[in-house]
CSV table of C-alpha atoms in Angstrom, one decimal:
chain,number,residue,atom,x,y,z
A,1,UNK,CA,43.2,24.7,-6.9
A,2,UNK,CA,43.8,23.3,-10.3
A,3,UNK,CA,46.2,20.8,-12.0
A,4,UNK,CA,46.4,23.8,-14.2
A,5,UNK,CA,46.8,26.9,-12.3
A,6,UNK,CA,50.1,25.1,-10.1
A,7,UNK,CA,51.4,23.2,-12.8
A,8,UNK,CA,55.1,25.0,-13.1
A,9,UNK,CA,55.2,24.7,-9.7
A,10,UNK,CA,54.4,20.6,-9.2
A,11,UNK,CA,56.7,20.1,-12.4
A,12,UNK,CA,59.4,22.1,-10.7
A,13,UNK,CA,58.9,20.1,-7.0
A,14,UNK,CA,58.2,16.9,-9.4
A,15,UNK,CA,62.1,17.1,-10.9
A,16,UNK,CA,63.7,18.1,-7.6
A,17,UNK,CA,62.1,14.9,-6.3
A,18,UNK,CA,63.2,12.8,-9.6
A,19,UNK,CA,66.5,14.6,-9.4
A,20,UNK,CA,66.8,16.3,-12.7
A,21,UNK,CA,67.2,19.3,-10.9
A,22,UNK,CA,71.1,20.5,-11.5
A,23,UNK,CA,73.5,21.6,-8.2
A,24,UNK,CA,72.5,25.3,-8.5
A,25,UNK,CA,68.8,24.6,-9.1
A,26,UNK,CA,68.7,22.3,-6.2
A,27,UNK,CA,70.1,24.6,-3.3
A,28,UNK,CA,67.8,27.2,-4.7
A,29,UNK,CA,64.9,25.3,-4.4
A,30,UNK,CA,65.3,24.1,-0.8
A,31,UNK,CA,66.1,27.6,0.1
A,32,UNK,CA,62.6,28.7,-1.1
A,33,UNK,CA,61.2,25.4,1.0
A,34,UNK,CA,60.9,26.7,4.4
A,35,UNK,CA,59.1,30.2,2.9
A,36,UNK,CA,56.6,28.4,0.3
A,37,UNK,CA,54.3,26.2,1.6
A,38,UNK,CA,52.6,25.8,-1.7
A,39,UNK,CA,55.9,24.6,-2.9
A,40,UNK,CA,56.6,22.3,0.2
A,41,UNK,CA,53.2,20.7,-0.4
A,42,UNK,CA,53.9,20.0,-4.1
A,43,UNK,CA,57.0,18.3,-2.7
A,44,UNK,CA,55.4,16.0,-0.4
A,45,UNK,CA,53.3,15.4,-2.5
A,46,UNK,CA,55.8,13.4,-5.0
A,47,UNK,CA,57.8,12.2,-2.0
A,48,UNK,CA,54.7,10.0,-1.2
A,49,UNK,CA,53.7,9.5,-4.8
A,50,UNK,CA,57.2,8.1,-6.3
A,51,UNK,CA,58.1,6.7,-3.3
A,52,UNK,CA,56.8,3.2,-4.2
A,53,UNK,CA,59.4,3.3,-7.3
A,54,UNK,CA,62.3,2.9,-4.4
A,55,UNK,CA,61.3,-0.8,-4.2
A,56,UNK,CA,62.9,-1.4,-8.1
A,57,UNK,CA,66.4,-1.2,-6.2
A,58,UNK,CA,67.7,-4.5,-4.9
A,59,UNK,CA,68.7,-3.9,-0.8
A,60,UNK,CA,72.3,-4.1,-0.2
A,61,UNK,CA,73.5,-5.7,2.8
A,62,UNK,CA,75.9,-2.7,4.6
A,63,UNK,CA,79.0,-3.7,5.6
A,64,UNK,CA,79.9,-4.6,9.7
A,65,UNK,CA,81.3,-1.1,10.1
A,66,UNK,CA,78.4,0.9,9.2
A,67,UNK,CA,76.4,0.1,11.8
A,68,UNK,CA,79.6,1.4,14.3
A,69,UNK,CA,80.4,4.3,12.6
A,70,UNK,CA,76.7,5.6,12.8
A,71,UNK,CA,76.8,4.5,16.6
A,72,UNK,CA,80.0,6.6,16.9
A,73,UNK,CA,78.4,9.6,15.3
A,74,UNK,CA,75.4,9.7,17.2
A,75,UNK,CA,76.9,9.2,20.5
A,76,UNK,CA,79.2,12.7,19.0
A,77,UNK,CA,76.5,14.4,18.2
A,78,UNK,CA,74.2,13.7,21.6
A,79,UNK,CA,77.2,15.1,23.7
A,80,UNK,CA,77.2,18.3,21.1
A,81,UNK,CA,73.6,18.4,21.9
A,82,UNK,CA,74.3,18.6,25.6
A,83,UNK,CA,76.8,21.5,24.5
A,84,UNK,CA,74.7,23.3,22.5
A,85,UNK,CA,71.9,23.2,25.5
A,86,UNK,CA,74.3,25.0,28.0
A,87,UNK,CA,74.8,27.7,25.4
A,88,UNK,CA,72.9,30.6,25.0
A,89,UNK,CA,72.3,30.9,20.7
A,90,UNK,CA,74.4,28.1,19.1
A,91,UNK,CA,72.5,25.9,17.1
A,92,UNK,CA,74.4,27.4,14.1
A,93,UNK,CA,77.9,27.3,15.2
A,94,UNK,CA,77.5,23.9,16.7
A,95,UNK,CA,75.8,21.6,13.8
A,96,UNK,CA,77.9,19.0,13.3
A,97,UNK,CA,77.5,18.9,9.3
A,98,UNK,CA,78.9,22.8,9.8
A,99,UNK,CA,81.6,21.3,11.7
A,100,UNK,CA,81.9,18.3,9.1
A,101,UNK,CA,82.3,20.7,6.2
A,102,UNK,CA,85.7,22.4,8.0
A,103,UNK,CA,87.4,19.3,7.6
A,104,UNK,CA,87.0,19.4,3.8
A,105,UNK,CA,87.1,23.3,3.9
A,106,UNK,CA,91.0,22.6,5.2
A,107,UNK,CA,91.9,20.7,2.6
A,108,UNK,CA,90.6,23.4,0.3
A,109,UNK,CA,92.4,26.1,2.3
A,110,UNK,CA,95.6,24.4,1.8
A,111,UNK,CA,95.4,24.7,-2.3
A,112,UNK,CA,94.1,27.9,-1.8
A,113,UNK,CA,97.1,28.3,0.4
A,114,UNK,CA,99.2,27.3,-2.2
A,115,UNK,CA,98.1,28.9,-4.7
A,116,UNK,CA,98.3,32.1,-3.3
A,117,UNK,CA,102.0,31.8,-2.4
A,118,UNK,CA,102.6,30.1,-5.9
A,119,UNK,CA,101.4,33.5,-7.7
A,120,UNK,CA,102.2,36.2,-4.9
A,121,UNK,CA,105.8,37.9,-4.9
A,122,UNK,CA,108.0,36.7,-2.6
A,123,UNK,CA,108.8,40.4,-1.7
A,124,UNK,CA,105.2,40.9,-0.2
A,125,UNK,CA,104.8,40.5,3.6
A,126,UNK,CA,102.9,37.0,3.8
A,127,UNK,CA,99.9,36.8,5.5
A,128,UNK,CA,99.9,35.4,9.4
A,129,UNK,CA,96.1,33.9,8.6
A,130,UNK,CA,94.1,32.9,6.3
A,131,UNK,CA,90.4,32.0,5.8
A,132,UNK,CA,88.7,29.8,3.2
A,133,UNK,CA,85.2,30.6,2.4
A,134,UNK,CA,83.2,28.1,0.9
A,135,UNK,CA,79.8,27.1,0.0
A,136,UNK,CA,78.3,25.3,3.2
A,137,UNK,CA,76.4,22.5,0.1
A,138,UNK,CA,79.4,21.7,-1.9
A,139,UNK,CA,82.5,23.6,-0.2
A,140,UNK,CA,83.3,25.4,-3.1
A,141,UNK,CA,85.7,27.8,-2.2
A,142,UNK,CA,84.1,31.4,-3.2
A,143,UNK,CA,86.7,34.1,-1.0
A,144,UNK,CA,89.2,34.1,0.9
A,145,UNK,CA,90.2,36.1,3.8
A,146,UNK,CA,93.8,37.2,4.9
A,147,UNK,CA,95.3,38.8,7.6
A,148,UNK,CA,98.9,39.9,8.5
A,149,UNK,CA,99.7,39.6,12.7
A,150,UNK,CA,100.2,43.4,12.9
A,151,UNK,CA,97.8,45.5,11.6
A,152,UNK,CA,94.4,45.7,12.1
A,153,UNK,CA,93.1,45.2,8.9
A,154,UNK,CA,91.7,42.2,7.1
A,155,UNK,CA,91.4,41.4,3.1
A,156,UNK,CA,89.0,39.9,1.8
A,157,UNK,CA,89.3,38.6,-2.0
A,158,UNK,CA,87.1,37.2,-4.2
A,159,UNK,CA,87.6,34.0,-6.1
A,160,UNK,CA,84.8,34.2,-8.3
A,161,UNK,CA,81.6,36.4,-8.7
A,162,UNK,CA,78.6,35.2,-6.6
A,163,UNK,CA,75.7,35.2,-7.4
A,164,UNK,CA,73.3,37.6,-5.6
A,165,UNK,CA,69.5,38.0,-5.7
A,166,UNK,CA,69.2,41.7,-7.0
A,167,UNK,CA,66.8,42.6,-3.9
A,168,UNK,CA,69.6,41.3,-1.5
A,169,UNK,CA,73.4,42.1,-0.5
A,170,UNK,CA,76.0,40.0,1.0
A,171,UNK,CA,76.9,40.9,4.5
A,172,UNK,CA,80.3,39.9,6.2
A,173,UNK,CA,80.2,38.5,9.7
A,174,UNK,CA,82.8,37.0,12.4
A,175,UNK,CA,83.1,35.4,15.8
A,176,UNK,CA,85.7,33.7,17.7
A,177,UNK,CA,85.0,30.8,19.7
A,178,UNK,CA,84.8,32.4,23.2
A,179,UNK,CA,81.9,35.2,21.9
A,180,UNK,CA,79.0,35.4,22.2
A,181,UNK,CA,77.6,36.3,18.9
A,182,UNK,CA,78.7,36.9,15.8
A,183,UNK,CA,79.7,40.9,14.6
A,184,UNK,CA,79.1,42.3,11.3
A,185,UNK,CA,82.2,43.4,9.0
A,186,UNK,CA,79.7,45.3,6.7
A,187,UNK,CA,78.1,44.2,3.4
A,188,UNK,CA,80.1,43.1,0.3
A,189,UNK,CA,79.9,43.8,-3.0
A,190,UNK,CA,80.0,40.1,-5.1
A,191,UNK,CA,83.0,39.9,-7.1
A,192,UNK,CA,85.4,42.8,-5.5
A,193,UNK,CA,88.0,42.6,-3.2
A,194,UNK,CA,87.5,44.1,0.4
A,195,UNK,CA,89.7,45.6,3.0
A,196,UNK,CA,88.4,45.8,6.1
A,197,UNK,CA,89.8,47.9,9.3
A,198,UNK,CA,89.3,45.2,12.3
A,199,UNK,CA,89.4,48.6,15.0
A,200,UNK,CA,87.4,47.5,17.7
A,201,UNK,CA,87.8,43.8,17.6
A,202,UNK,CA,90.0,41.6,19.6
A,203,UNK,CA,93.0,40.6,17.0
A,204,UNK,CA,92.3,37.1,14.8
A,205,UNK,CA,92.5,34.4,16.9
A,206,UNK,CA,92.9,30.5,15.6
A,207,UNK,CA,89.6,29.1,14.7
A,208,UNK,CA,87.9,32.4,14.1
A,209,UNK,CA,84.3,32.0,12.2
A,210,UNK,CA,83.6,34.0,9.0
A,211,UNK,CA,80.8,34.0,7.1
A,212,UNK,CA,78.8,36.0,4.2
A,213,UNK,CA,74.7,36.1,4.4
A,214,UNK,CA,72.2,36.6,2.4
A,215,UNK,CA,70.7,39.8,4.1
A,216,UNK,CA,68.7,43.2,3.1
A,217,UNK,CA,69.9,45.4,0.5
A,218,UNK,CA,70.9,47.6,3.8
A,219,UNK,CA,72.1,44.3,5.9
A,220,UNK,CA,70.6,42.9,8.4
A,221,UNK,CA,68.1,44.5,10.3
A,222,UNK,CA,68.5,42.7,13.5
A,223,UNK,CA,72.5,42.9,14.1
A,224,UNK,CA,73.0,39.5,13.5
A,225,UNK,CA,73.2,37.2,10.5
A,226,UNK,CA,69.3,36.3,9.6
A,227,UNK,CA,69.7,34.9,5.9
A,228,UNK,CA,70.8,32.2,4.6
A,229,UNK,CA,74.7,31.4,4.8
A,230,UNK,CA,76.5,31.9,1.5
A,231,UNK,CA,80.2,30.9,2.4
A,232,UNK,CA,81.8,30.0,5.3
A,233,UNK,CA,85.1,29.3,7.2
A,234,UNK,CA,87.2,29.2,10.0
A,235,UNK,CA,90.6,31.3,9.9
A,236,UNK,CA,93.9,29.1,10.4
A,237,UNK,CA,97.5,30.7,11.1
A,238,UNK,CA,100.0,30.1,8.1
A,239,UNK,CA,103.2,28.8,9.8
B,1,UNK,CA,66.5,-8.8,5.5
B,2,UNK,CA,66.5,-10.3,2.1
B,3,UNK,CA,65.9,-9.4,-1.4
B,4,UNK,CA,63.1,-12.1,-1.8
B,5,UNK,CA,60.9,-10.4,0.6
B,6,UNK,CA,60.4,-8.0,-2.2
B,7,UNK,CA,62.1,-9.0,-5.5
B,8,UNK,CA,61.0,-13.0,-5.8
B,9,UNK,CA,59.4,-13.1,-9.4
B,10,UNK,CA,57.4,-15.5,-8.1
B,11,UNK,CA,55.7,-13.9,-5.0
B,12,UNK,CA,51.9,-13.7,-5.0
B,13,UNK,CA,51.2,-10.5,-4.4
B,14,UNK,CA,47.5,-10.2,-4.5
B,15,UNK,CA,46.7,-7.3,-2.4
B,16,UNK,CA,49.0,-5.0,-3.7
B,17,UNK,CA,46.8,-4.7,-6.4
B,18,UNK,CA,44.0,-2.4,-7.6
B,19,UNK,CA,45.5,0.3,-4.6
B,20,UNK,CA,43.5,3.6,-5.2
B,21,UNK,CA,45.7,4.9,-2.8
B,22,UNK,CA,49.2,5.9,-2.5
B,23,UNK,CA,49.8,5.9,0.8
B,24,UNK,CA,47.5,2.4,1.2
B,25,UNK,CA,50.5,0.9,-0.8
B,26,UNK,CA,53.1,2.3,0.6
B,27,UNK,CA,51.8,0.6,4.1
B,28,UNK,CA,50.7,-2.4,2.5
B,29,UNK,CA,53.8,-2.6,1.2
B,30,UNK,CA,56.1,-2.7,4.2
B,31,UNK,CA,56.1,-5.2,7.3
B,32,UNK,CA,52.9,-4.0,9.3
B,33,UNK,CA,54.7,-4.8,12.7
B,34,UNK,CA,57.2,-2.2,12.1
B,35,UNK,CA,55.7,1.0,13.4
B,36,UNK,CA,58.0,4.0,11.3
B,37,UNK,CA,56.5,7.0,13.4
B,38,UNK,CA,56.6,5.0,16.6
B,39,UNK,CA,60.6,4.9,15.7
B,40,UNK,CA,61.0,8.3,14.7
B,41,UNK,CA,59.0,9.4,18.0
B,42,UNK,CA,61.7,7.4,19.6
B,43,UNK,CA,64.6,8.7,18.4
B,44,UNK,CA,62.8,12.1,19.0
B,45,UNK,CA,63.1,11.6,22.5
B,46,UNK,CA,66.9,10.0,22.3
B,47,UNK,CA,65.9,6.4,22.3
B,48,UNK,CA,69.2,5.2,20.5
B,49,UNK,CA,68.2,1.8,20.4
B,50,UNK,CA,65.1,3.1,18.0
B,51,UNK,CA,67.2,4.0,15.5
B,52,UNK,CA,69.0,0.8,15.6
B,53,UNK,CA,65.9,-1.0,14.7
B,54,UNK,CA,65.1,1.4,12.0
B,55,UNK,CA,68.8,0.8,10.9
B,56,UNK,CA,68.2,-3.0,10.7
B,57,UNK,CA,64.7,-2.4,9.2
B,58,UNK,CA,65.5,-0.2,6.0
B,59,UNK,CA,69.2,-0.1,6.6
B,60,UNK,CA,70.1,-2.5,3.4
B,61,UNK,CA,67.4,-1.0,1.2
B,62,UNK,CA,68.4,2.7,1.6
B,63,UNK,CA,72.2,1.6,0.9
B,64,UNK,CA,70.5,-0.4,-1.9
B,65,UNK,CA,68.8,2.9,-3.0
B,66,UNK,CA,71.8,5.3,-2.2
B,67,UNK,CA,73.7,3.1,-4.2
B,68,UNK,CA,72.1,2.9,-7.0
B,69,UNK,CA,72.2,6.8,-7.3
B,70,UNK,CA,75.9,7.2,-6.8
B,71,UNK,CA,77.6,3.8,-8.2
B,72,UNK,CA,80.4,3.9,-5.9
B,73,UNK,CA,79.7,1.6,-2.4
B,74,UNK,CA,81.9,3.4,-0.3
B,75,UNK,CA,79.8,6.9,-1.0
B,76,UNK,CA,77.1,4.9,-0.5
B,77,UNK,CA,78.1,3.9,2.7
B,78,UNK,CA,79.1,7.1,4.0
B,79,UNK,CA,75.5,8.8,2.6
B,80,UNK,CA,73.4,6.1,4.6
B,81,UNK,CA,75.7,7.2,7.5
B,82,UNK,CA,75.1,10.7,7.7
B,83,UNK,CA,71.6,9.9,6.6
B,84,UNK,CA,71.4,8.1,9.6
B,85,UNK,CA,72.4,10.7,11.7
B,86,UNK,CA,70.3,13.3,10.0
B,87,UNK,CA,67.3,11.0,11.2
B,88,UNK,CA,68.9,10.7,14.5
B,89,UNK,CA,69.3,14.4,15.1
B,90,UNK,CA,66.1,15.9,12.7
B,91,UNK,CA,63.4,13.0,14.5
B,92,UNK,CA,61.6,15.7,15.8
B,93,UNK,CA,61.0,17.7,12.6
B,94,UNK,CA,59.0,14.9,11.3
B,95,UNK,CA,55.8,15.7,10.8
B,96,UNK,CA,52.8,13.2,10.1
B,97,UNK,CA,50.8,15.7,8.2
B,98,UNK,CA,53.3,15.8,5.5
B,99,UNK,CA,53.5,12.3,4.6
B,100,UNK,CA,54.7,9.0,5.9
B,101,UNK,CA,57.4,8.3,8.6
B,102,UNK,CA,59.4,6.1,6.1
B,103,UNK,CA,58.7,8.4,3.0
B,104,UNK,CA,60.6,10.8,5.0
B,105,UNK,CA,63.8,8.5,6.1
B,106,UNK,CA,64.1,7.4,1.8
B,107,UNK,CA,63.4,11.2,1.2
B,108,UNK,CA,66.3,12.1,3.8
B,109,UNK,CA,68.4,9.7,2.0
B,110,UNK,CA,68.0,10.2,-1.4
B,111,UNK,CA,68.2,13.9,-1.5
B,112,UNK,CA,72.0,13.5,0.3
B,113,UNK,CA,73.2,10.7,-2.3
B,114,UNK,CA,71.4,13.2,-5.1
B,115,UNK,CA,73.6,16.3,-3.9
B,116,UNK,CA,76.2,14.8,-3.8
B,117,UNK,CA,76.3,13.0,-7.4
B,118,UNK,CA,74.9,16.4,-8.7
B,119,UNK,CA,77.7,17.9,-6.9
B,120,UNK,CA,80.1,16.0,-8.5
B,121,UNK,CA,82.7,16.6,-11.2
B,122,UNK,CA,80.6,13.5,-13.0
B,123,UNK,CA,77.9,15.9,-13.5
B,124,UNK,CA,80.4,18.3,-15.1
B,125,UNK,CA,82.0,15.9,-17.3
B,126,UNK,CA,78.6,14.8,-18.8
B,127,UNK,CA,77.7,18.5,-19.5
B,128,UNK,CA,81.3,18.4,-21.7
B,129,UNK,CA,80.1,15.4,-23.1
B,130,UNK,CA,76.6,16.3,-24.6
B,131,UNK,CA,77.1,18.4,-27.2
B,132,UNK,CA,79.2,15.5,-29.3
B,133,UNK,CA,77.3,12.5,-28.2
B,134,UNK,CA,73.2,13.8,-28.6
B,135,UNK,CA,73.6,16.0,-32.2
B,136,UNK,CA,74.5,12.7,-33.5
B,137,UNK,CA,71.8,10.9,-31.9
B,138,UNK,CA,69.1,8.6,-33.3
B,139,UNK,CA,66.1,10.8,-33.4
B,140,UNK,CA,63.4,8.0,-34.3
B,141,UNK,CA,62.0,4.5,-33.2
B,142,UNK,CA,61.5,5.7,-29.3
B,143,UNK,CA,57.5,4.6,-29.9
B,144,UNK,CA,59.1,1.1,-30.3
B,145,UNK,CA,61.5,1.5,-27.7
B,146,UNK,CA,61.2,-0.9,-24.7
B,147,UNK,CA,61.3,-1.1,-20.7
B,148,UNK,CA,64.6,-0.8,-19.4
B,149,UNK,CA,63.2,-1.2,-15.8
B,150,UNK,CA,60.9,-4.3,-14.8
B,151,UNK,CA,58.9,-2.4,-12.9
B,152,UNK,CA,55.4,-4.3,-13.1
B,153,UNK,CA,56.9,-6.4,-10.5
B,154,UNK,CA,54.7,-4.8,-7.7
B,155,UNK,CA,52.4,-2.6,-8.6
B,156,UNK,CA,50.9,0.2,-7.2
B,157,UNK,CA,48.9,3.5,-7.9
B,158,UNK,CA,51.9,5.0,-9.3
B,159,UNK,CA,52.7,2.5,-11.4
B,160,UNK,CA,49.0,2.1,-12.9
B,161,UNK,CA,49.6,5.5,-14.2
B,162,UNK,CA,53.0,5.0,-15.5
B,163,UNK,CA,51.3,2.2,-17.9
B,164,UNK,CA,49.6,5.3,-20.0
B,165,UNK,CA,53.2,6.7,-20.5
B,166,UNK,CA,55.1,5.5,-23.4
B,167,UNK,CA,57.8,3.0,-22.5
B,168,UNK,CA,60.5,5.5,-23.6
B,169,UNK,CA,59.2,8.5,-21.3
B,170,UNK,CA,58.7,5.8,-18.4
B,171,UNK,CA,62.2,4.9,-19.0
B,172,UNK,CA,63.6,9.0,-18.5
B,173,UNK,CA,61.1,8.7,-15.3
B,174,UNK,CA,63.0,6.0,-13.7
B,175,UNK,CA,66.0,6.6,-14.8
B,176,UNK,CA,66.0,10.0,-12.9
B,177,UNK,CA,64.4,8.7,-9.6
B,178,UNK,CA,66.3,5.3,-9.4
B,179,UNK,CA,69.5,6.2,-11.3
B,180,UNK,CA,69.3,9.4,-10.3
B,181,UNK,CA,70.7,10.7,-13.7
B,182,UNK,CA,70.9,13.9,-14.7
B,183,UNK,CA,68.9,14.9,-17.7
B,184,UNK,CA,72.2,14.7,-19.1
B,185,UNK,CA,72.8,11.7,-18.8
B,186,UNK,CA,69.6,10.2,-19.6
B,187,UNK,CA,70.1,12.3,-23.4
B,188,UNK,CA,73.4,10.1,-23.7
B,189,UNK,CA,71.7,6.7,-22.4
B,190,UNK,CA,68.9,6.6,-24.8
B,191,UNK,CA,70.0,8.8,-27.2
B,192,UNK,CA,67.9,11.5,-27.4
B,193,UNK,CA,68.2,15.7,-27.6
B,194,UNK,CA,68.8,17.0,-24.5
B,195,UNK,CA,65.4,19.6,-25.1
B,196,UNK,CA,63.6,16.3,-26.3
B,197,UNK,CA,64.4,14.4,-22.5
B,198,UNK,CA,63.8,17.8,-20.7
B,199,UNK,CA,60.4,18.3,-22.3
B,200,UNK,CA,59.5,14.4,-21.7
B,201,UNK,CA,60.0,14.7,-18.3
B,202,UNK,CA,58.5,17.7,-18.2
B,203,UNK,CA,55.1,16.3,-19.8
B,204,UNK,CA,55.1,12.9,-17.9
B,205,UNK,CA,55.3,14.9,-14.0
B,206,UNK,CA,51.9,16.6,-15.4
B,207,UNK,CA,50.7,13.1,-17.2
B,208,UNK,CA,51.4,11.3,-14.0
B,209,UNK,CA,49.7,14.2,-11.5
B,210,UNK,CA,46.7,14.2,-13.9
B,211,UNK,CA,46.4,10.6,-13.6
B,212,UNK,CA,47.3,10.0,-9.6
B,213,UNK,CA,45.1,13.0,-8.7
């Protein structure tokens, strides 16, 4: 192969590995890692090569605590691990950056929260729970999901138009804690607001997964979620 | 672990120089006792004292390098820890094949302290910025500008081909891997057109693959 026949593709690996590469281009780009090994080699190949230019940085002594708080984490995540072996398929629902991101995903649910009862009439029946999707990179918030405790029926509502690859669709899935894979809601048109009849699930419970995938035009073909996870959130009852 | 080990002006450093080969310097380059895919291995298998010794090992000079990219120490901190635990947890995805045990634990880190400044509102606010501070810009004397980075100090096969770029495209070069600056940013920080720094960087990847084989 020659320098010229790959070049877009080493400049494109070369300024993800300077870090020119914006927010958007960089998510993108590690998405298409796993797929391209062409790409993943052109990537390696400037890890290795700039690599050396890390020694230009003076070292910085860490501070006592470091050292503790990663010695907390890992003893956290070895006992997930232990968890996740006794379980049939949850490497997804049990990675602890997943988990990590709900804490901040809260905090984002609670301005969402407010928000919404900011602009909605007070005449309108409030919704019992809510859920914050957001992007598993950067937690920006992209839906949200609301229930009310009686009926059957969730809404889902846009917060801004997503971006979808025009050979793919979003697809809509959920699982509570105690089941044992997630079910799909349907696919989802970017950008429009969605209600959905919940008719033979078990009603919201607290802590209930949500999530939109990258999947087929037609959804997935397997039942389950088998793309890449486009937003993301756990539902939490409004008091 | 001190800075003299690597920084001292002073340091003979015969051997590291002439390398032909990348990899050759980055093992010369490190202590030879301390075996990275031994560690990793280690970890692999749930050896938490491994990554202890890896924590000791490169600990200060990731922070250093995490740092560096996101100017705020407390970030920096909590990058290096989840960086950590990354390692810890992703040990057994490392593969030889694909480069070298510590390439892969800098790679781990940078790429977390690079999302998250390119995640950030900073990146945003620099966007708003642009359009006043570059239109204005000086457009000439970059053949004369100089070396903001002293990056002779320790040569290697990188930097041998580095030397053929002008100082003022080596400059957008470091300034992206070490500051990790958006092209953005480097536009305001030496004053050039956005297009111009894009197309620099652009040109120097293939200058530098050209020249690195």
């Amino acid at each position: 192969m020659t320098i010229e026949s790959n070049e877009p593709l080493y400049e494109l690996a070369g300024e993800y590995v300077l870090g020119t590469l914006t927010a958007t281009e960089r998510v993108a780009l590690e998405r298409r890692l796993p797929l391209e090994p062409e790409l993943r080699q052109a990537v390696d190949y400037w890890e290795a090569r700039l690599l050396h230019l890390t020694e230009l940085v003076e070292p910085q002594a860490p501070s006592e605590r470091l050292w503790q708080r990663i010695q907390r984490s890992m003893e956290v995540s070895d006992q997930d691990a232990v968890r996740v072996e006794r379980r049939p398929r949850p490497s997804r629902w049990n990675s602890l950056p997943l988990w990590r991101s709900f804490t901040a995903m809260g905090m984002a649910a609670s301005l969402v929260l407010g928000i919404l009862l900011f602009l909605r009439p007070p005449a309108d029946p409030s919704p019992t729970w809510l859920v914050v999707l957001a992007t598993p990179q950067d937690l920006a918030p992209g839906w949200v999901v609301q229930a009310s405790h009686r009926s059957q029926e969730i809404e889902l509502i846009p917060l801004g138009i997503t971006q979808v690859p025009p050979d793919k669709a979003l697809q809509l899935w959920t699982k509570a804690d105690d089941w044992q894979a997630p079910v799909s809601l349907g696919l989802v048109e970017p950008g429009e607001p969605l209600k959905i009849r919940l008719q033979d699930l078990p009603p919201l419970q607290s802590n209930q997964l949500f999530e939109l995938t990258l999947e087929q035009p037609t959804g997935s073909p397997t039942g389950k979620p088998t793309g890449p996870i486009q937003f993301i959130g756990r539902a939490a009852r409004m008091l | 672990m001190s800075a003299d080990h690597h920084y001292a002006p002073g340091t003979p450093r015969p051997e590291r120089w002439g390398l032909l080969d990348q990899t050759v310097a980055d093992h010369v380059s490190q202590p030879p006792v301390f075996d990275y895919e031994a560690t990793l291995h280690a970890c692999a298998q749930g050896e938490r004292s491994a990554l202890q010794r890896l924590y000791v090992q490169e600990g200060p000079r990731l922070l250093g390098v995490v740092q560096r990219i996101v100017r705020d120490i407390a970030l920096a901190e909590d990058i290096v820890h989840d960086a950590f635990i990354r390692i810890w947890k992703k040990a057994g995805t490392y593969d030889p094949e694909r480069g070298s045990a510590r390439g892969w634990i800098f790679s781990v880190a940078r790429h977390l302290a690079l999302n998250a400044v390119r995640n950030d509102a900073r990146y945003v606010q620099h966007e708003e910025g642009h359009a006043n501070d570059t239109e204005h810009a000086v457009t000439e004397g970059w053949q004369a500008y100089t070396d903001t980075f002293d990056w002779r100090v320790n040569p290697g096969r990188v930097e041998a081909c580095l030397e053929q770029l002008e100082p003022v495209r080596r400059n957008c070069v470091f300034h992206a891997y070490v500051d990790g600056y958006s092209h953005q940013e480097i536009a305001q920080r030496i004053g050039a057109p956005l297009g111009t720094v894009k197309a620099w960087i652009r040109r120097s990847l293939t200058a530098l693959r050209e020249c690195i084989g």
